Amino acid sequence: MIRFAAAALASTLLAMPAAFAQGQADMNDAKNVEMKGADGASIGSVSFVPTPHGVLIEADLQNLPDGVHGFHIHETGACEGDFTSAGGHYNPADVDHGYMSESGPHAGDMPNIVAANGVAKVSVFNPNVTMTGGEAPLDDDDGSALMIHSGADDYASQPSGDAGSRIACGVIFPAK
């Protein structure tokens, strides 16, 4: 419970600077991503808004199982079959996974999301990625994908937080 409370607090604190930075970002540069469940049906959309200090990620999702779910950026812009085509977590700096890791988190790590009555509305800020350019661009040669997992990320287990199977995926940028 303490870990969940700490994660929720961290998510809120991370989102506060994003609210100020969003006013500075050009909304025309936002990237909208359709999320699909394992059956191929749309479960909602996620917007990626570049800011001067990272990317603001806002999701409006439906038809998710109730509970806590891992929410990560993956290294390859592909969402085929069981979504393993998206590869592992996006980790260009090759550091350990998780907020509880001394050398983490890596660029793809983000707070868990919570679905209630099938719905999750999420607003998180990721200071470790950019849309293009820099050390962790989402639009690199492999592209990138957003993944929702069946269970909660424990923020410590390697390499992916023991978050369970992949239940929804959206291509942020396709591989080039």
Backbone as JSON, one array per atom type, in Angstrom:
{
  "sequence": "MIRFAAAALASTLLAMPAAFAQGQADMNDAKNVEMKGADGASIGSVSFVPTPHGVLIEADLQNLPDGVHGFHIHETGACEGDFTSAGGHYNPADVDHGYMSESGPHAGDMPNIVAANGVAKVSVFNPNVTMTGGEAPLDDDDGSALMIHSGADDYASQPSGDAGSRIACGVIFPAK",
  "N": [[0.82, -1.19, 0.0], [1.99, 1.2, 0.75], [3.86, 1.54, -1.28], [2.12, 1.91, -3.45], [0.85, 4.28, -2.7], [3.05, 5.99, -2.65], [3.75, 5.89, -5.35], [1.46, 7.0, -6.51], [1.57, 9.58, -5.44], [4.01, 10.43, -6.53], [3.33, 10.39, -9.24], [1.4, 12.42, -9.33], [2.95, 14.64, -8.54], [4.82, 14.67, -10.61], [3.16, 15.32, -12.71], [2.42, 17.94, -12.2], [4.45, 19.94, -13.02], [4.13, 19.48, -15.7], [1.63, 20.48, -16.33], [2.08, 23.22, -16.33], [4.04, 23.39, -18.32], [2.65, 22.52, -20.53], [1.19, 24.66, -21.5], [3.15, 26.02, -22.85], [3.85, 24.39, -24.91], [3.5, 23.57, -28.37], [0.47, 22.72, -29.42], [-0.1, 21.69, -31.89], [1.92, 19.96, -32.44], [1.32, 17.68, -31.11], [0.9, 14.16, -30.78], [-1.42, 11.8, -31.58], [-2.46, 8.66, -30.47], [-3.92, 5.59, -31.2], [-5.15, 3.15, -29.06], [-5.18, -0.36, -28.89], [-6.87, -3.35, -27.95], [-6.12, -6.84, -27.19], [-7.81, -8.19, -28.9], [-7.92, -6.6, -31.08], [-9.7, -4.52, -31.11], [-10.48, -1.06, -30.68], [-9.58, 0.65, -27.71], [-9.46, 3.18, -26.87], [-7.76, 6.39, -26.79], [-4.52, 8.0, -26.79], [-2.71, 10.9, -26.12], [0.34, 12.43, -27.0], [2.2, 14.99, -25.98], [4.63, 17.23, -26.81], [6.89, 18.95, -24.68], [8.98, 21.6, -23.36], [10.54, 20.17, -21.58], [10.24, 17.4, -21.72], [7.73, 14.89, -22.29], [4.26, 15.18, -22.23], [1.76, 12.95, -21.4], [-1.4, 11.94, -22.12], [-4.2, 10.02, -21.48], [-7.25, 8.46, -22.49], [-9.1, 5.93, -21.78], [-11.02, 2.92, -22.31], [-12.87, -0.09, -21.51], [-11.02, -1.65, -20.11], [-9.69, -4.17, -17.9], [-10.72, -3.95, -14.5], [-8.63, -2.49, -12.02], [-5.09, -2.24, -11.19], [-2.6, -1.38, -13.52], [0.42, -1.94, -15.36], [2.11, 0.56, -17.24], [3.77, 1.42, -19.9], [6.4, 2.67, -22.08], [7.44, 1.09, -24.97], [10.13, -0.39, -26.91], [9.91, -0.72, -29.73], [8.1, 0.26, -32.59], [5.59, -1.36, -33.11], [2.64, -3.32, -33.01], [1.66, -6.12, -33.02], [-0.07, -9.31, -33.11], [0.44, -10.95, -30.08], [1.52, -8.72, -29.02], [4.23, -8.83, -28.5], [5.82, -7.98, -30.48], [6.45, -5.37, -30.02], [8.73, -5.33, -28.57], [11.0, -4.92, -25.74], [10.95, -2.79, -22.79], [11.4, 0.7, -23.45], [14.62, 1.74, -23.41], [17.06, 3.41, -23.86], [19.36, 4.3, -22.5], [20.26, 2.12, -21.17], [19.75, 1.37, -18.42], [18.71, 0.11, -15.16], [15.38, -1.19, -14.61], [12.65, 0.54, -13.13], [11.31, 2.64, -10.51], [12.18, 2.14, -7.96], [14.71, 1.23, -8.22], [18.22, 1.68, -7.86], [19.71, 2.53, -10.09], [17.78, 3.21, -11.86], [14.94, 5.19, -12.93], [14.31, 3.73, -16.21], [13.89, 5.16, -19.54], [11.39, 4.31, -20.53], [9.83, 3.78, -18.33], [6.93, 4.42, -16.44], [4.37, 5.67, -14.19], [2.04, 3.31, -12.71], [-1.3, 2.73, -13.97], [-4.77, 3.1, -13.11], [-7.72, 1.35, -13.52], [-11.2, 1.73, -13.31], [-14.41, 0.47, -13.32], [-13.88, -0.22, -15.91], [-12.73, 2.02, -17.05], [-10.05, 4.3, -17.59], [-8.55, 7.31, -16.99], [-5.84, 9.2, -17.68], [-3.06, 11.23, -16.87], [0.16, 11.86, -17.28], [3.56, 12.88, -16.87], [6.5, 12.48, -18.66], [9.73, 12.97, -18.14], [11.93, 11.84, -19.25], [11.98, 11.3, -21.96], [11.8, 12.4, -25.42], [9.97, 13.7, -28.21], [11.28, 13.86, -30.7], [14.76, 13.87, -31.51], [17.52, 14.49, -29.19], [18.58, 12.38, -26.39], [16.81, 10.31, -25.93], [14.73, 9.81, -28.02], [11.37, 9.29, -29.06], [10.72, 8.9, -31.68], [12.68, 7.24, -33.13], [14.85, 5.08, -35.14], [13.69, 2.54, -34.72], [11.17, 3.17, -33.96], [8.41, 3.41, -31.61], [6.26, 2.17, -28.98], [3.27, 2.24, -26.98], [2.4, 0.51, -24.08], [0.03, -1.41, -22.25], [-0.19, -3.35, -19.38], [-1.31, -6.47, -17.86], [-1.16, -6.56, -15.09], [0.02, -4.86, -12.1], [2.94, -2.83, -12.17], [5.74, -3.49, -10.24], [7.73, -1.75, -9.78], [10.36, -2.5, -9.37], [11.28, -5.19, -10.0], [13.34, -6.89, -12.36], [13.4, -7.54, -15.87], [11.23, -5.87, -16.21], [9.37, -5.12, -14.23], [7.55, -7.07, -13.44], [4.93, -6.99, -14.43], [3.05, -8.5, -15.78], [1.07, -9.94, -18.48], [0.76, -8.53, -21.82], [-1.79, -6.38, -22.57], [-2.88, -4.32, -24.04], [-2.02, -2.12, -26.75], [-0.39, 0.52, -28.51], [0.86, 2.11, -31.38], [3.27, 4.51, -31.23], [5.26, 5.8, -32.8], [5.91, 4.36, -35.91], [8.29, 1.78, -36.87], [11.08, 2.7, -38.91]],
  "CA": [[0.0, 0.0, 0.0], [2.88, 2.36, 0.8], [4.41, 1.71, -2.63], [1.08, 2.46, -4.3], [0.66, 5.68, -2.31], [4.23, 6.72, -3.12], [3.66, 6.0, -6.8], [0.4, 7.96, -6.82], [2.09, 10.9, -5.12], [5.02, 10.76, -7.54], [2.62, 10.68, -10.49], [0.79, 13.74, -9.2], [4.01, 15.65, -8.54], [5.39, 14.75, -11.95], [2.2, 15.94, -13.61], [2.28, 19.37, -11.93], [5.22, 20.76, -13.96], [3.6, 19.27, -17.05], [0.5, 21.38, -16.54], [2.63, 24.52, -16.69], [4.77, 23.28, -19.59], [1.72, 22.29, -21.63], [0.84, 25.95, -22.07], [4.25, 26.46, -23.69], [4.02, 23.47, -26.03], [2.66, 23.77, -29.54], [-0.46, 21.59, -29.46], [-0.09, 21.12, -33.23], [2.94, 18.92, -32.46], [0.83, 16.52, -30.36], [0.74, 12.92, -31.53], [-2.51, 10.99, -31.04], [-2.22, 7.23, -30.67], [-5.05, 4.71, -30.9], [-4.79, 1.95, -28.31], [-6.0, -1.52, -29.25], [-6.79, -4.52, -27.09], [-5.62, -8.05, -27.82], [-8.75, -8.6, -29.95], [-7.83, -5.64, -32.18], [-10.68, -3.44, -30.96], [-9.99, 0.17, -30.06], [-9.96, 0.86, -26.32], [-9.31, 4.59, -26.56], [-6.64, 7.1, -27.41], [-3.52, 8.62, -25.93], [-2.0, 11.98, -26.8], [1.72, 12.7, -26.59], [2.4, 16.42, -26.22], [6.0, 17.63, -26.48], [7.09, 20.15, -23.86], [10.41, 21.91, -23.32], [11.25, 19.33, -20.61], [9.82, 16.01, -21.82], [6.49, 14.65, -23.01], [3.03, 15.01, -21.46], [1.02, 11.82, -21.96], [-2.77, 11.97, -21.61], [-4.93, 8.87, -22.01], [-8.67, 8.28, -22.23], [-9.2, 4.51, -22.12], [-12.21, 2.19, -21.91], [-12.87, -1.55, -21.67], [-9.88, -2.28, -19.44], [-10.05, -4.86, -16.66], [-10.55, -3.11, -13.33], [-7.42, -2.72, -11.24], [-3.85, -1.51, -11.45], [-1.92, -1.89, -14.72], [1.66, -1.34, -15.81], [1.91, 1.52, -18.33], [5.17, 1.63, -20.29], [6.79, 2.88, -23.46], [8.25, -0.03, -25.45], [11.23, 0.02, -27.8], [9.67, -0.89, -31.17], [6.79, 0.74, -33.03], [4.79, -2.43, -33.72], [1.67, -3.9, -32.08], [1.09, -7.27, -33.74], [-0.27, -10.54, -32.35], [0.38, -10.81, -28.62], [2.21, -7.45, -28.77], [5.67, -8.98, -28.26], [6.49, -7.26, -31.57], [6.87, -4.06, -29.5], [9.99, -5.49, -27.85], [11.03, -4.62, -24.31], [10.77, -1.39, -22.42], [12.3, 1.65, -24.1], [15.71, 1.91, -22.45], [18.27, 3.74, -24.63], [20.51, 4.53, -21.62], [20.61, 0.81, -20.63], [19.74, 1.38, -16.95], [17.75, -0.83, -14.59], [13.96, -0.84, -14.59], [11.92, 0.82, -11.91], [11.52, 3.79, -9.64], [12.84, 1.68, -6.74], [16.07, 0.81, -8.57], [19.23, 2.73, -7.69], [20.16, 3.07, -11.38], [16.63, 3.48, -12.7], [14.17, 4.43, -13.91], [14.69, 3.95, -17.61], [13.03, 6.11, -20.26], [10.05, 3.78, -20.75], [9.1, 3.62, -17.06], [5.93, 5.42, -16.06], [3.55, 5.17, -13.09], [0.9, 2.46, -13.01], [-2.59, 3.37, -14.14], [-5.84, 2.39, -12.42], [-9.0, 1.31, -14.23], [-12.39, 1.49, -12.5], [-15.54, 0.31, -14.23], [-13.34, -0.33, -17.26], [-12.25, 3.31, -17.55], [-8.86, 4.92, -17.0], [-8.17, 8.62, -17.53], [-4.48, 9.31, -17.18], [-2.22, 12.34, -17.29], [1.49, 11.71, -16.68], [4.65, 13.58, -17.54], [7.72, 11.69, -18.73], [10.85, 13.87, -18.43], [13.06, 11.06, -19.78], [11.85, 11.09, -23.4], [11.41, 13.51, -26.29], [9.32, 13.18, -29.42], [12.36, 13.71, -31.68], [16.02, 14.45, -31.05], [17.95, 14.21, -27.83], [19.13, 11.06, -26.07], [15.75, 9.29, -25.85], [13.6, 10.2, -28.88], [10.39, 8.24, -29.37], [10.75, 8.71, -33.13], [14.0, 6.78, -33.59], [14.75, 4.14, -36.26], [12.81, 1.41, -34.36], [9.87, 3.65, -33.54], [8.09, 3.14, -30.21], [4.87, 1.79, -28.72], [2.78, 2.36, -25.61], [1.87, -0.79, -23.68], [-0.67, -1.59, -20.98], [0.0, -4.72, -18.92], [-2.43, -7.03, -17.11], [-0.99, -6.34, -13.66], [0.76, -3.69, -11.65], [4.4, -2.78, -12.16], [6.19, -3.39, -8.85], [8.75, -0.7, -9.81], [11.66, -3.0, -8.95], [11.7, -6.43, -10.66], [14.03, -6.73, -13.64], [13.66, -6.24, -16.51], [10.02, -5.15, -16.59], [8.45, -4.81, -13.15], [6.63, -8.17, -13.16], [3.61, -6.4, -14.66], [2.13, -9.42, -16.41], [0.95, -9.99, -19.94], [0.47, -7.29, -22.55], [-3.22, -6.44, -22.89], [-3.24, -3.26, -25.0], [-0.83, -1.56, -27.37], [-0.58, 1.55, -29.52], [2.11, 2.54, -32.02], [3.54, 5.94, -31.12], [5.91, 6.01, -34.09], [6.29, 3.06, -36.5], [9.7, 1.6, -37.26], [11.35, 3.32, -40.22]],
  "C": [[0.87, 1.26, 0.0], [3.47, 2.62, -0.58], [3.38, 2.36, -3.55], [0.88, 3.94, -3.99], [1.84, 6.53, -2.79], [4.18, 6.92, -4.62], [2.6, 7.01, -7.21], [0.86, 9.39, -6.55], [3.11, 11.34, -6.16], [4.37, 11.13, -8.86], [2.01, 12.08, -10.46], [1.85, 14.84, -9.26], [4.65, 15.79, -9.91], [4.45, 15.46, -12.92], [2.08, 17.44, -13.4], [3.14, 20.22, -12.86], [4.69, 20.63, -15.39], [2.44, 20.21, -17.33], [0.98, 22.77, -16.93], [3.31, 24.46, -18.05], [3.82, 23.11, -20.76], [1.33, 23.61, -22.28], [1.9, 26.47, -23.01], [4.4, 25.59, -24.93], [3.07, 23.84, -27.17], [1.76, 22.55, -29.69], [-0.52, 20.96, -30.85], [0.95, 20.01, -33.36], [2.5, 17.67, -31.71], [0.64, 15.34, -31.3], [-0.37, 12.13, -30.85], [-2.33, 9.54, -31.45], [-3.47, 6.46, -30.3], [-4.53, 3.47, -30.19], [-5.75, 0.82, -28.69], [-5.77, -2.65, -28.26], [-6.3, -5.72, -27.88], [-6.52, -8.54, -28.95], [-8.74, -7.64, -31.14], [-8.8, -4.48, -32.09], [-10.06, -2.24, -30.27], [-10.47, 0.26, -28.62], [-9.78, 2.32, -25.91], [-8.1, 5.19, -27.23], [-5.75, 7.73, -26.36], [-2.85, 9.72, -26.73], [-0.62, 12.16, -26.16], [2.01, 14.14, -26.98], [3.83, 16.79, -25.83], [6.0, 18.9, -25.65], [8.59, 20.46, -23.88], [11.23, 20.95, -22.43], [10.89, 17.86, -20.67], [8.53, 15.9, -22.61], [5.35, 14.45, -22.01], [2.2, 13.95, -22.15], [-0.35, 11.8, -21.3], [-3.58, 10.88, -22.3], [-6.39, 8.9, -21.58], [-9.0, 6.87, -22.72], [-10.48, 3.89, -21.57], [-11.97, 0.69, -22.08], [-11.6, -2.22, -21.15], [-10.39, -3.1, -18.26], [-9.83, -3.91, -15.48], [-9.27, -3.48, -12.6], [-6.26, -1.89, -11.71], [-3.11, -2.18, -12.59], [-0.6, -1.16, -14.96], [1.41, -0.54, -17.08], [3.3, 1.95, -18.77], [5.3, 2.0, -21.76], [7.72, 1.73, -23.84], [9.1, 0.41, -26.64], [10.97, -0.06, -29.29], [8.25, -0.48, -31.52], [6.01, -0.3, -33.8], [3.89, -3.03, -32.64], [0.95, -5.06, -32.76], [0.92, -8.46, -32.8], [-0.44, -10.3, -30.87], [1.16, -9.59, -28.12], [3.69, -7.61, -28.41], [6.47, -8.3, -29.37], [6.99, -5.88, -31.12], [8.19, -4.14, -28.73], [9.86, -5.19, -26.37], [10.78, -3.15, -24.04], [11.8, -0.52, -23.12], [13.37, 2.06, -23.09], [17.01, 2.26, -23.16], [19.51, 3.96, -23.77], [20.98, 3.24, -20.95], [20.78, 0.85, -19.1], [18.69, 0.4, -16.45], [16.34, -0.26, -14.64], [13.57, -0.39, -13.18], [12.33, 2.03, -11.12], [12.24, 3.41, -8.36], [14.28, 1.25, -6.98], [17.04, 1.97, -8.41], [19.67, 3.34, -9.01], [19.01, 3.36, -12.33], [16.05, 4.85, -12.38], [14.71, 4.63, -15.31], [13.62, 4.78, -18.3], [11.6, 5.62, -20.43], [9.22, 3.6, -19.49], [8.15, 4.78, -16.83], [5.11, 4.84, -14.92], [2.45, 4.23, -13.6], [-0.34, 3.31, -13.26], [-3.64, 2.51, -13.44], [-7.12, 2.5, -13.24], [-10.11, 0.99, -13.23], [-13.58, 1.49, -13.43], [-15.08, 0.32, -15.68], [-12.69, 0.92, -17.81], [-10.99, 3.76, -16.82], [-8.6, 6.24, -17.74], [-6.85, 8.96, -16.86], [-3.82, 10.57, -17.72], [-0.9, 12.2, -16.55], [2.5, 12.48, -17.51], [5.87, 12.69, -17.51], [8.87, 12.62, -19.12], [12.02, 13.17, -19.11], [12.99, 10.78, -21.27], [11.57, 12.41, -24.11], [10.68, 12.89, -27.47], [10.38, 12.9, -30.48], [13.61, 14.34, -31.09], [16.35, 14.09, -29.62], [18.43, 12.78, -27.65], [18.08, 9.96, -26.03], [14.54, 9.7, -26.69], [12.66, 9.03, -29.13], [10.37, 7.92, -30.85], [12.17, 8.39, -33.59], [13.8, 5.74, -34.69], [13.79, 2.98, -35.99], [11.39, 1.86, -34.08], [9.66, 3.37, -32.06], [6.61, 2.82, -30.09], [4.54, 2.04, -27.26], [2.09, 1.05, -25.25], [1.14, -0.68, -22.34], [-0.57, -3.07, -20.63], [-1.17, -5.16, -18.04], [-2.36, -6.75, -15.62], [-0.19, -5.1, -13.37], [2.26, -3.89, -11.82], [4.81, -2.64, -10.7], [7.33, -2.38, -8.68], [10.14, -1.18, -9.42], [12.14, -4.21, -9.74], [12.29, -6.15, -12.03], [13.58, -7.82, -14.61], [12.41, -5.39, -16.68], [9.0, -4.93, -15.48], [7.42, -5.86, -12.84], [5.18, -7.74, -13.36], [2.63, -7.31, -15.41], [2.08, -9.29, -17.92], [0.59, -8.63, -20.52], [-0.99, -7.34, -23.02], [-3.68, -5.35, -23.85], [-1.97, -2.59, -25.49], [-1.24, -0.48, -28.37], [0.76, 1.98, -30.07], [2.22, 4.06, -31.89], [4.16, 6.41, -32.43], [6.26, 4.64, -34.66], [7.78, 3.0, -36.78], [9.88, 2.15, -38.66], [11.93, 2.31, -41.18]]
}
